[in-house]
Amino acid sequence: LFLWSHAAYPQLAKTLHAENGIDPEWIQSGLLIADCENRNLVQTWCESHTLSVEWPDPKRFSELEPDLALAPPSPHYLPDIAQVRNPRLLKVMRAEVVRLGGIIMEHQAVTELMINDHHITQIRTATQTYRAESYVIAAGAWSGQLAPLGKELPQLPIEPVKGQMIIFEAPVGSLRHIVLSEGRYLIPRKEGRILAGSTVEYTGFDKSTSDQARQELEAFARSLLPDVDLRLEKHWAGLRPGSPTGIPFIGPHPEIDNLFFNCGHFRNGFVMAPASARLLADLMIGRPLEIEPKPYRLMAER
Ligand SMILES: Cc1cc2nc3c(=O)[nH]c(=O)nc-3n(C[C@H](O)[C@H](O)[C@H](O)COP(=O)(O)OP(=O)(O)OC[C@H]3O[C@@H](n4cnc5c(N)ncnc54)[C@H](O)[C@@H]3O)c2cc1C
């Protein structure tokens, strides 16, 4: 899903921008990873996934990132890795759906799926009922609450996993690459802002932020960029749709003939989004498949 999406993103971003005037800022900024336990494994993995990898010496490293105070034993650099500006991507996707004639109804939680003889007949919100030929559960961390249970499917193992993030205002060019170190990361945005993330917290449907997380993320960013003027702008939390292995569920419900899933993408929903949508659409309308569906089936072994 990553490789297909990685290949599709540049054209997708370009088309969405051209059609709707909102730039989702897909930028191939490259990724610097500080920690490496097994160089051979990294090298082999990158080669088998047709991704370039470089092992910069200190001189090359300081050319790549002059202000980054990173002195790890074995940093490596993946120049192909890119980023997309997630709020802008959602904004432009929304505009594209409307442009193509789709109707988006917001703040209407689906409360019930009405099922008769292995078939959904309609769905209910607090105020309305709706009918469709097919239905897709793509409700993120809430997907498990919506999924009807069946004999073959006792439980959809999706749970909310909170992530807290902060963003700084900073001079343009203070950081040029995405940086991953000790499980935390920095992402430079086009106009200079720098994101620092993130926590991984199993605390239910709770989106509160904590001073402790803010202090930890702030200390992490400041330790990597000690000479950069970082001004904290915002601190927030979101809920990831956690699944046991991080592998999403994409495809038909095993017992209900007009119900499909596209959920459980955990930490990589944006990384895998274009391919996930393509696979789901191909399965729903019976097009030839470009992506092997088996690993993402509901009953797949994980
Ligand atoms: C701090 C943080 C950092 C992250 N970083 C990255 C990253 O770097 N790269 C990456 O790829 N991913 C990242 N993710 C993960 C990514 O955000 C998720 O994988 C992705 O958002 C999942 O998309 P989704 O559409 O399945 O769920 P969501 O984005 O959660 O969307 C689900 C939607 O369903 C709606 N909904 C819920 N219940 C109902 C209902 N009953 N009726 C109707 N609608 C309903 C919700 O309101 C919501 O709009 C991060 C997440 C967090 C929190």
GROMACS .gro file of C-alpha atoms and ligand atoms in nm:
model
  355
    1LEU     CA    1   0.000   0.000   0.000
    2PHE     CA    2   0.288   0.234   0.080
    3LEU     CA    3   0.472   0.173  -0.247
    4TRP     CA    4   0.161   0.215  -0.463
    5SER     CA    5   0.063   0.531  -0.275
    6HIS     CA    6   0.417   0.668  -0.290
    7ALA     CA    7   0.412   0.635  -0.669
    8ALA     CA    8   0.061   0.782  -0.699
    9TYR     CA    9   0.096   1.085  -0.470
   10PRO     CA   10   0.285   1.330  -0.698
   11GLN     CA   11   0.025   1.315  -0.978
   12LEU     CA   12  -0.265   1.303  -0.734
   13ALA     CA   13  -0.139   1.616  -0.555
   14LYS     CA   14  -0.081   1.794  -0.886
   15THR     CA   15  -0.428   1.712  -1.021
   16LEU     CA   16  -0.606   1.805  -0.699
   17HIS     CA   17  -0.416   2.135  -0.686
   18ALA     CA   18  -0.486   2.219  -1.051
   19GLU     CA   19  -0.858   2.135  -1.028
   20ASN     CA   20  -0.932   2.305  -0.696
   21GLY     CA   21  -0.664   2.569  -0.634
   22ILE     CA   22  -0.554   2.424  -0.298
   23ASP     CA   23  -0.199   2.288  -0.280
   24PRO     CA   24  -0.172   1.977  -0.057
   25GLU     CA   25   0.206   2.037  -0.048
   26TRP     CA   26   0.338   1.696  -0.143
   27ILE     CA   27   0.710   1.758  -0.101
   28GLN     CA   28   0.991   1.508  -0.141
   29SER     CA   29   1.185   1.641   0.155
   30GLY     CA   30   1.365   1.315   0.232
   31LEU     CA   31   1.398   1.140   0.567
   32LEU     CA   32   1.697   1.132   0.801
   33ILE     CA   33   1.688   0.847   1.052
   34ALA     CA   34   1.916   0.874   1.352
   35ASP     CA   35   1.914   0.526   1.493
   36CYS     CA   36   2.007   0.214   1.303
   37GLU     CA   37   2.042  -0.124   1.470
   38ASN     CA   38   2.120  -0.324   1.157
   39ARG     CA   39   2.270  -0.150   0.855
   40ASN     CA   40   2.250  -0.459   0.632
   41LEU     CA   41   1.882  -0.501   0.703
   42VAL     CA   42   1.812  -0.136   0.616
   43GLN     CA   43   2.017  -0.162   0.297
   44THR     CA   44   1.845  -0.485   0.186
   45TRP     CA   45   1.497  -0.355   0.272
   46CYS     CA   46   1.550  -0.032   0.078
   47GLU     CA   47   1.691  -0.216  -0.223
   48SER     CA   48   1.404  -0.464  -0.230
   49HIS     CA   49   1.154  -0.175  -0.211
   50THR     CA   50   1.338   0.030  -0.478
   51LEU     CA   51   1.411   0.312  -0.233
   52SER     CA   52   1.748   0.488  -0.227
   53VAL     CA   53   1.946   0.494   0.096
   54GLU     CA   54   2.259   0.692   0.179
   55TRP     CA   55   2.492   0.671   0.479
   56PRO     CA   56   2.616   1.028   0.507
   57ASP     CA   57   2.956   1.098   0.667
   58PRO     CA   58   2.976   1.397   0.906
   59LYS     CA   59   3.064   1.641   0.625
   60ARG     CA   60   2.774   1.532   0.405
   61PHE     CA   61   2.547   1.527   0.708
   62SER     CA   62   2.622   1.889   0.794
   63GLU     CA   63   2.559   1.985   0.432
   64LEU     CA   64   2.218   1.816   0.452
   65GLU     CA   65   2.126   1.971   0.787
   66PRO     CA   66   2.360   2.245   0.911
   67ASP     CA   67   2.155   2.325   1.225
   68LEU     CA   68   2.069   1.972   1.333
   69ALA     CA   69   2.245   1.859   1.651
   70LEU     CA   70   2.234   1.490   1.584
   71ALA     CA   71   2.537   1.280   1.667
   72PRO     CA   72   2.406   0.929   1.629
   73PRO     CA   73   2.623   0.627   1.563
   74SER     CA   74   2.486   0.556   1.219
   75PRO     CA   75   2.245   0.803   1.060
   76HIS     CA   76   2.095   0.714   0.727
   77TYR     CA   77   1.917   0.918   0.467
   78LEU     CA   78   1.622   0.815   0.248
   79PRO     CA   79   1.597   1.092  -0.014
   80ASP     CA   80   1.282   0.952  -0.181
   81ILE     CA   81   1.059   0.988   0.124
   82ALA     CA   82   0.803   1.266   0.096
   83GLN     CA   83   0.547   1.447   0.308
   84VAL     CA   84   0.200   1.581   0.245
   85ARG     CA   85   0.024   1.857   0.440
   86ASN     CA   86  -0.264   1.657   0.590
   87PRO     CA   87  -0.514   1.941   0.667
   88ARG     CA   88  -0.464   2.077   0.316
   89LEU     CA   89  -0.499   1.733   0.161
   90LEU     CA   90  -0.834   1.688   0.338
   91LYS     CA   91  -0.946   2.036   0.230
   92VAL     CA   92  -0.864   1.972  -0.133
   93MET     CA   93  -1.011   1.620  -0.127
   94ARG     CA   94  -1.333   1.765   0.010
   95ALA     CA   95  -1.340   2.025  -0.268
   96GLU     CA   96  -1.276   1.751  -0.526
   97VAL     CA   97  -1.561   1.533  -0.399
   98VAL     CA   98  -1.800   1.828  -0.419
   99ARG     CA   99  -1.665   1.925  -0.764
  100LEU     CA  100  -1.737   1.573  -0.889
  101GLY     CA  101  -2.095   1.589  -0.760
  102GLY     CA  102  -2.056   1.413  -0.426
  103ILE     CA  103  -2.266   1.529  -0.132
  104ILE     CA  104  -2.098   1.556   0.207
  105MET     CA  105  -2.315   1.564   0.517
  106GLU     CA  106  -2.130   1.662   0.831
  107HIS     CA  107  -2.206   1.623   1.201
  108GLN     CA  108  -2.441   1.332   1.140
  109ALA     CA  109  -2.311   1.032   1.327
  110VAL     CA  110  -2.441   0.700   1.198
  111THR     CA  111  -2.601   0.532   1.497
  112GLU     CA  112  -2.734   0.209   1.350
  113LEU     CA  113  -2.703  -0.021   1.052
  114MET     CA  114  -3.035  -0.193   0.979
  115ILE     CA  115  -2.960  -0.545   0.860
  116ASN     CA  116  -3.198  -0.796   0.707
  117ASP     CA  117  -3.088  -1.136   0.576
  118HIS     CA  118  -2.715  -1.048   0.551
  119HIS     CA  119  -2.794  -0.723   0.371
  120ILE     CA  120  -2.799  -0.362   0.498
  121THR     CA  121  -3.133  -0.211   0.411
  122GLN     CA  122  -3.070   0.136   0.554
  123ILE     CA  123  -2.863   0.327   0.804
  124ARG     CA  124  -2.977   0.562   1.077
  125THR     CA  125  -2.849   0.887   1.222
  126ALA     CA  126  -3.013   1.075   1.511
  127THR     CA  127  -3.251   1.253   1.273
  128GLN     CA  128  -3.257   1.067   0.938
  129THR     CA  129  -3.237   0.735   0.762
  130TYR     CA  130  -3.040   0.678   0.440
  131ARG     CA  131  -3.036   0.402   0.179
  132ALA     CA  132  -2.756   0.310  -0.060
  133GLU     CA  133  -2.652   0.022  -0.279
  134SER     CA  134  -2.333  -0.033  -0.076
  135TYR     CA  135  -2.190   0.100   0.249
  136VAL     CA  136  -1.831   0.153   0.366
  137ILE     CA  137  -1.718   0.168   0.726
  138ALA     CA  138  -1.432   0.420   0.724
  139ALA     CA  139  -1.488   0.572   1.067
  140GLY     CA  140  -1.130   0.569   1.193
  141ALA     CA  141  -1.095   0.482   1.561
  142TRP     CA  142  -1.476   0.458   1.585
  143SER     CA  143  -1.501   0.184   1.318
  144GLY     CA  144  -1.511  -0.095   1.577
  145GLN     CA  145  -1.819   0.060   1.740
  146LEU     CA  146  -2.003   0.071   1.407
  147ALA     CA  147  -1.909  -0.269   1.270
  148PRO     CA  148  -2.188  -0.522   1.305
  149LEU     CA  149  -2.069  -0.841   1.463
  150GLY     CA  150  -2.124  -1.178   1.302
  151LYS     CA  151  -2.057  -1.547   1.353
  152GLU     CA  152  -1.732  -1.527   1.158
  153LEU     CA  153  -1.640  -1.187   1.289
  154PRO     CA  154  -1.672  -1.173   1.664
  155GLN     CA  155  -1.493  -0.840   1.697
  156LEU     CA  156  -1.323  -0.580   1.482
  157PRO     CA  157  -1.001  -0.513   1.672
  158ILE     CA  158  -0.973  -0.137   1.625
  159GLU     CA  159  -0.903   0.087   1.921
  160PRO     CA  160  -0.827   0.457   1.966
  161VAL     CA  161  -0.460   0.539   2.015
  162LYS     CA  162  -0.401   0.900   2.113
  163GLY     CA  163  -0.120   1.102   1.958
  164GLN     CA  164  -0.015   1.445   2.083
  165MET     CA  165   0.178   1.684   1.860
  166ILE     CA  166   0.315   2.037   1.871
  167ILE     CA  167   0.402   2.285   1.600
  168PHE     CA  168   0.656   2.569   1.610
  169GLU     CA  169   0.701   2.878   1.403
  170ALA     CA  170   1.063   2.888   1.286
  171PRO     CA  171   1.271   3.065   1.023
  172VAL     CA  172   1.233   2.912   0.674
  173GLY     CA  173   1.506   2.656   0.603
  174SER     CA  174   1.597   2.590   0.970
  175LEU     CA  175   1.521   2.225   0.899
  176ARG     CA  176   1.513   2.076   0.550
  177HIS     CA  177   1.437   1.706   0.601
  178ILE     CA  178   1.201   1.494   0.804
  179VAL     CA  179   1.400   1.364   1.100
  180LEU     CA  180   1.329   1.050   1.298
  181SER     CA  181   1.510   0.990   1.625
  182GLU     CA  182   1.432   0.775   1.928
  183GLY     CA  183   1.076   0.716   1.811
  184ARG     CA  184   1.002   1.090   1.777
  185TYR     CA  185   1.008   1.301   1.462
  186LEU     CA  186   1.039   1.653   1.325
  187ILE     CA  187   0.872   1.759   1.000
  188PRO     CA  188   0.958   2.089   0.831
  189ARG     CA  189   0.669   2.261   0.653
  190LYS     CA  190   0.708   2.479   0.346
  191GLU     CA  191   0.677   2.820   0.517
  192GLY     CA  192   0.914   2.735   0.803
  193ARG     CA  193   0.686   2.578   1.063
  194ILE     CA  194   0.820   2.261   1.227
  195LEU     CA  195   0.602   1.980   1.362
  196ALA     CA  196   0.722   1.763   1.649
  197GLY     CA  197   0.549   1.436   1.729
  198SER     CA  198   0.419   1.230   1.871
  199THR     CA  199   0.298   1.038   2.175
  200VAL     CA  200   0.138   0.692   2.152
  201GLU     CA  201  -0.121   0.660   2.431
  202TYR     CA  202  -0.381   0.389   2.490
  203THR     CA  203  -0.629   0.604   2.684
  204GLY     CA  204  -0.962   0.540   2.508
  205PHE     CA  205  -1.166   0.807   2.330
  206ASP     CA  206  -0.990   1.094   2.504
  207LYS     CA  207  -0.837   1.379   2.305
  208SER     CA  208  -0.707   1.588   2.595
  209THR     CA  209  -0.350   1.720   2.589
  210SER     CA  210  -0.105   1.712   2.877
  211ASP     CA  211   0.172   1.947   2.996
  212GLN     CA  212   0.404   1.649   3.028
  213ALA     CA  213   0.369   1.552   2.661
  214ARG     CA  214   0.414   1.914   2.552
  215GLN     CA  215   0.729   1.948   2.760
  216GLU     CA  216   0.872   1.620   2.628
  217LEU     CA  217   0.803   1.707   2.264
  218GLU     CA  218   0.936   2.058   2.312
  219ALA     CA  219   1.254   1.930   2.478
  220PHE     CA  220   1.301   1.681   2.194
  221ALA     CA  221   1.271   1.952   1.926
  222ARG     CA  222   1.493   2.199   2.112
  223SER     CA  223   1.761   1.934   2.174
  224LEU     CA  224   1.783   1.865   1.799
  225LEU     CA  225   1.770   2.232   1.695
  226PRO     CA  226   1.941   2.414   1.986
  227ASP     CA  227   2.035   2.724   1.786
  228VAL     CA  228   1.704   2.769   1.603
  229ASP     CA  229   1.445   3.024   1.718
  230LEU     CA  230   1.151   2.788   1.781
  231ARG     CA  231   0.828   2.958   1.888
  232LEU     CA  232   0.562   2.716   2.009
  233GLU     CA  233   0.239   2.781   1.819
  234LYS     CA  234  -0.001   2.498   1.893
  235HIS     CA  235  -0.040   2.170   2.081
  236TRP     CA  236  -0.313   1.919   2.003
  237ALA     CA  237  -0.411   1.552   2.010
  238GLY     CA  238  -0.580   1.315   1.767
  239LEU     CA  239  -0.700   0.956   1.776
  240ARG     CA  240  -0.541   0.700   1.548
  241PRO     CA  241  -0.740   0.395   1.442
  242GLY     CA  242  -0.514   0.138   1.608
  243SER     CA  243  -0.517  -0.217   1.478
  244PRO     CA  244  -0.314  -0.503   1.624
  245THR     CA  245  -0.039  -0.504   1.358
  246GLY     CA  246  -0.099  -0.167   1.191
  247ILE     CA  247  -0.229  -0.350   0.884
  248PRO     CA  248  -0.564  -0.201   0.782
  249PHE     CA  249  -0.888  -0.385   0.704
  250ILE     CA  250  -0.990  -0.323   0.343
  251GLY     CA  251  -1.257  -0.521   0.161
  252PRO     CA  252  -1.598  -0.682   0.199
  253HIS     CA  253  -1.762  -0.794   0.522
  254PRO     CA  254  -1.754  -1.176   0.524
  255GLU     CA  255  -2.127  -1.211   0.599
  256ILE     CA  256  -2.304  -0.892   0.487
  257ASP     CA  257  -2.316  -0.866   0.109
  258ASN     CA  258  -2.328  -0.486   0.067
  259LEU     CA  259  -2.090  -0.379   0.345
  260PHE     CA  260  -1.721  -0.293   0.301
  261PHE     CA  261  -1.440  -0.175   0.527
  262ASN     CA  262  -1.156   0.071   0.487
  263CYS     CA  263  -1.022   0.126   0.838
  264GLY     CA  264  -0.752   0.046   1.094
  265HIS     CA  265  -0.463   0.231   0.929
  266PHE     CA  266  -0.311   0.317   1.269
  267ARG     CA  267  -0.001   0.540   1.223
  268ASN     CA  268   0.002   0.535   0.843
  269GLY     CA  269  -0.337   0.644   0.717
  270PHE     CA  270  -0.193   0.915   0.493
  271VAL     CA  271   0.098   0.701   0.382
  272MET     CA  272  -0.143   0.430   0.262
  273ALA     CA  273  -0.450   0.637   0.164
  274PRO     CA  274  -0.436   0.648  -0.219
  275ALA     CA  275  -0.374   0.273  -0.250
  276SER     CA  276  -0.633   0.186   0.015
  277ALA     CA  277  -0.898   0.387  -0.168
  278ARG     CA  278  -0.799   0.236  -0.500
  279LEU     CA  279  -0.812  -0.121  -0.368
  280LEU     CA  280  -1.150  -0.062  -0.206
  281ALA     CA  281  -1.298   0.102  -0.518
  282ASP     CA  282  -1.167  -0.181  -0.740
  283LEU     CA  283  -1.322  -0.442  -0.509
  284MET     CA  284  -1.655  -0.257  -0.490
  285ILE     CA  285  -1.707  -0.204  -0.862
  286GLY     CA  286  -1.540  -0.525  -0.981
  287ARG     CA  287  -1.245  -0.368  -1.165
  288PRO     CA  288  -0.924  -0.566  -1.220
  289LEU     CA  289  -0.713  -0.536  -0.906
  290GLU     CA  290  -0.380  -0.353  -0.904
  291ILE     CA  291  -0.316  -0.433  -0.540
  292GLU     CA  292  -0.319  -0.779  -0.380
  293PRO     CA  293  -0.625  -0.776  -0.148
  294LYS     CA  294  -0.544  -1.081   0.064
  295PRO     CA  295  -0.336  -0.923   0.341
  296TYR     CA  296  -0.611  -0.668   0.413
  297ARG     CA  297  -0.911  -0.902   0.424
  298LEU     CA  298  -1.106  -0.904   0.744
  299MET     CA  299  -1.034  -1.265   0.812
  300ALA     CA  300  -0.670  -1.250   0.700
  301GLU     CA  301  -0.409  -1.397   0.932
  302ARG     CA  302  -0.211  -1.119   1.094
  303LIG     C1  303  -0.064   1.270   1.619
  303LIG     C2  304  -0.086   1.187   1.495
  303LIG     C3  305   0.014   1.182   1.399
  303LIG     C4  306  -0.004   1.107   1.283
  303LIG     N1  307   0.094   1.105   1.190
  303LIG     C5  308   0.075   1.037   1.075
  303LIG     C6  309   0.175   1.037   0.975
  303LIG     O1  310   0.280   1.098   0.988
  303LIG     N2  311   0.151   0.968   0.861
  303LIG     C7  312   0.036   0.898   0.842
  303LIG     O2  313   0.019   0.837   0.736
  303LIG     N3  314  -0.059   0.893   0.937
  303LIG     C8  315  -0.042   0.960   1.053
  303LIG     N4  316  -0.138   0.956   1.151
  303LIG     C9  317  -0.247   0.860   1.138
  303LIG    C10  318  -0.358   0.909   1.049
  303LIG     O3  319  -0.404   1.035   1.096
  303LIG    C11  320  -0.471   0.806   1.051
  303LIG     O4  321  -0.422   0.680   1.013
  303LIG    C12  322  -0.582   0.848   0.955
  303LIG     O5  323  -0.633   0.973   0.991
  303LIG    C13  324  -0.694   0.746   0.955
  303LIG     O6  325  -0.788   0.791   0.863
  303LIG     P1  326  -0.939   0.743   0.870
  303LIG     O7  327  -1.010   0.817   0.762
  303LIG     O8  328  -0.944   0.594   0.875
  303LIG     O9  329  -0.989   0.793   1.015
  303LIG     P2  330  -1.014   0.941   1.065
  303LIG    O10  331  -0.920   1.036   1.001
  303LIG    O11  332  -1.017   0.932   1.214
  303LIG    O12  333  -1.159   0.974   1.009
  303LIG    C14  334  -1.273   0.901   1.055
  303LIG    C15  335  -1.395   0.987   1.032
  303LIG    O13  336  -1.513   0.911   1.063
  303LIG    C16  337  -1.600   0.995   1.134
  303LIG     N5  338  -1.692   0.911   1.216
  303LIG    C17  339  -1.664   0.842   1.328
  303LIG     N6  340  -1.771   0.777   1.373
  303LIG    C18  341  -1.872   0.806   1.287
  303LIG    C19  342  -2.011   0.771   1.280
  303LIG     N7  343  -2.068   0.691   1.370
  303LIG     N8  344  -2.085   0.821   1.178
  303LIG    C20  345  -2.029   0.901   1.084
  303LIG     N9  346  -1.898   0.938   1.085
  303LIG    C21  347  -1.822   0.891   1.186
  303LIG    C22  348  -1.510   1.083   1.219
  303LIG    O14  349  -1.579   1.199   1.262
  303LIG    C23  350  -1.398   1.112   1.120
  303LIG    O15  351  -1.428   1.224   1.041
  303LIG    C24  352  -0.124   1.032   1.267
  303LIG    C25  353  -0.225   1.040   1.362
  303LIG    C26  354  -0.207   1.117   1.475
  303LIG    C27  355  -0.318   1.125   1.578
   0.00000   0.00000   0.00000
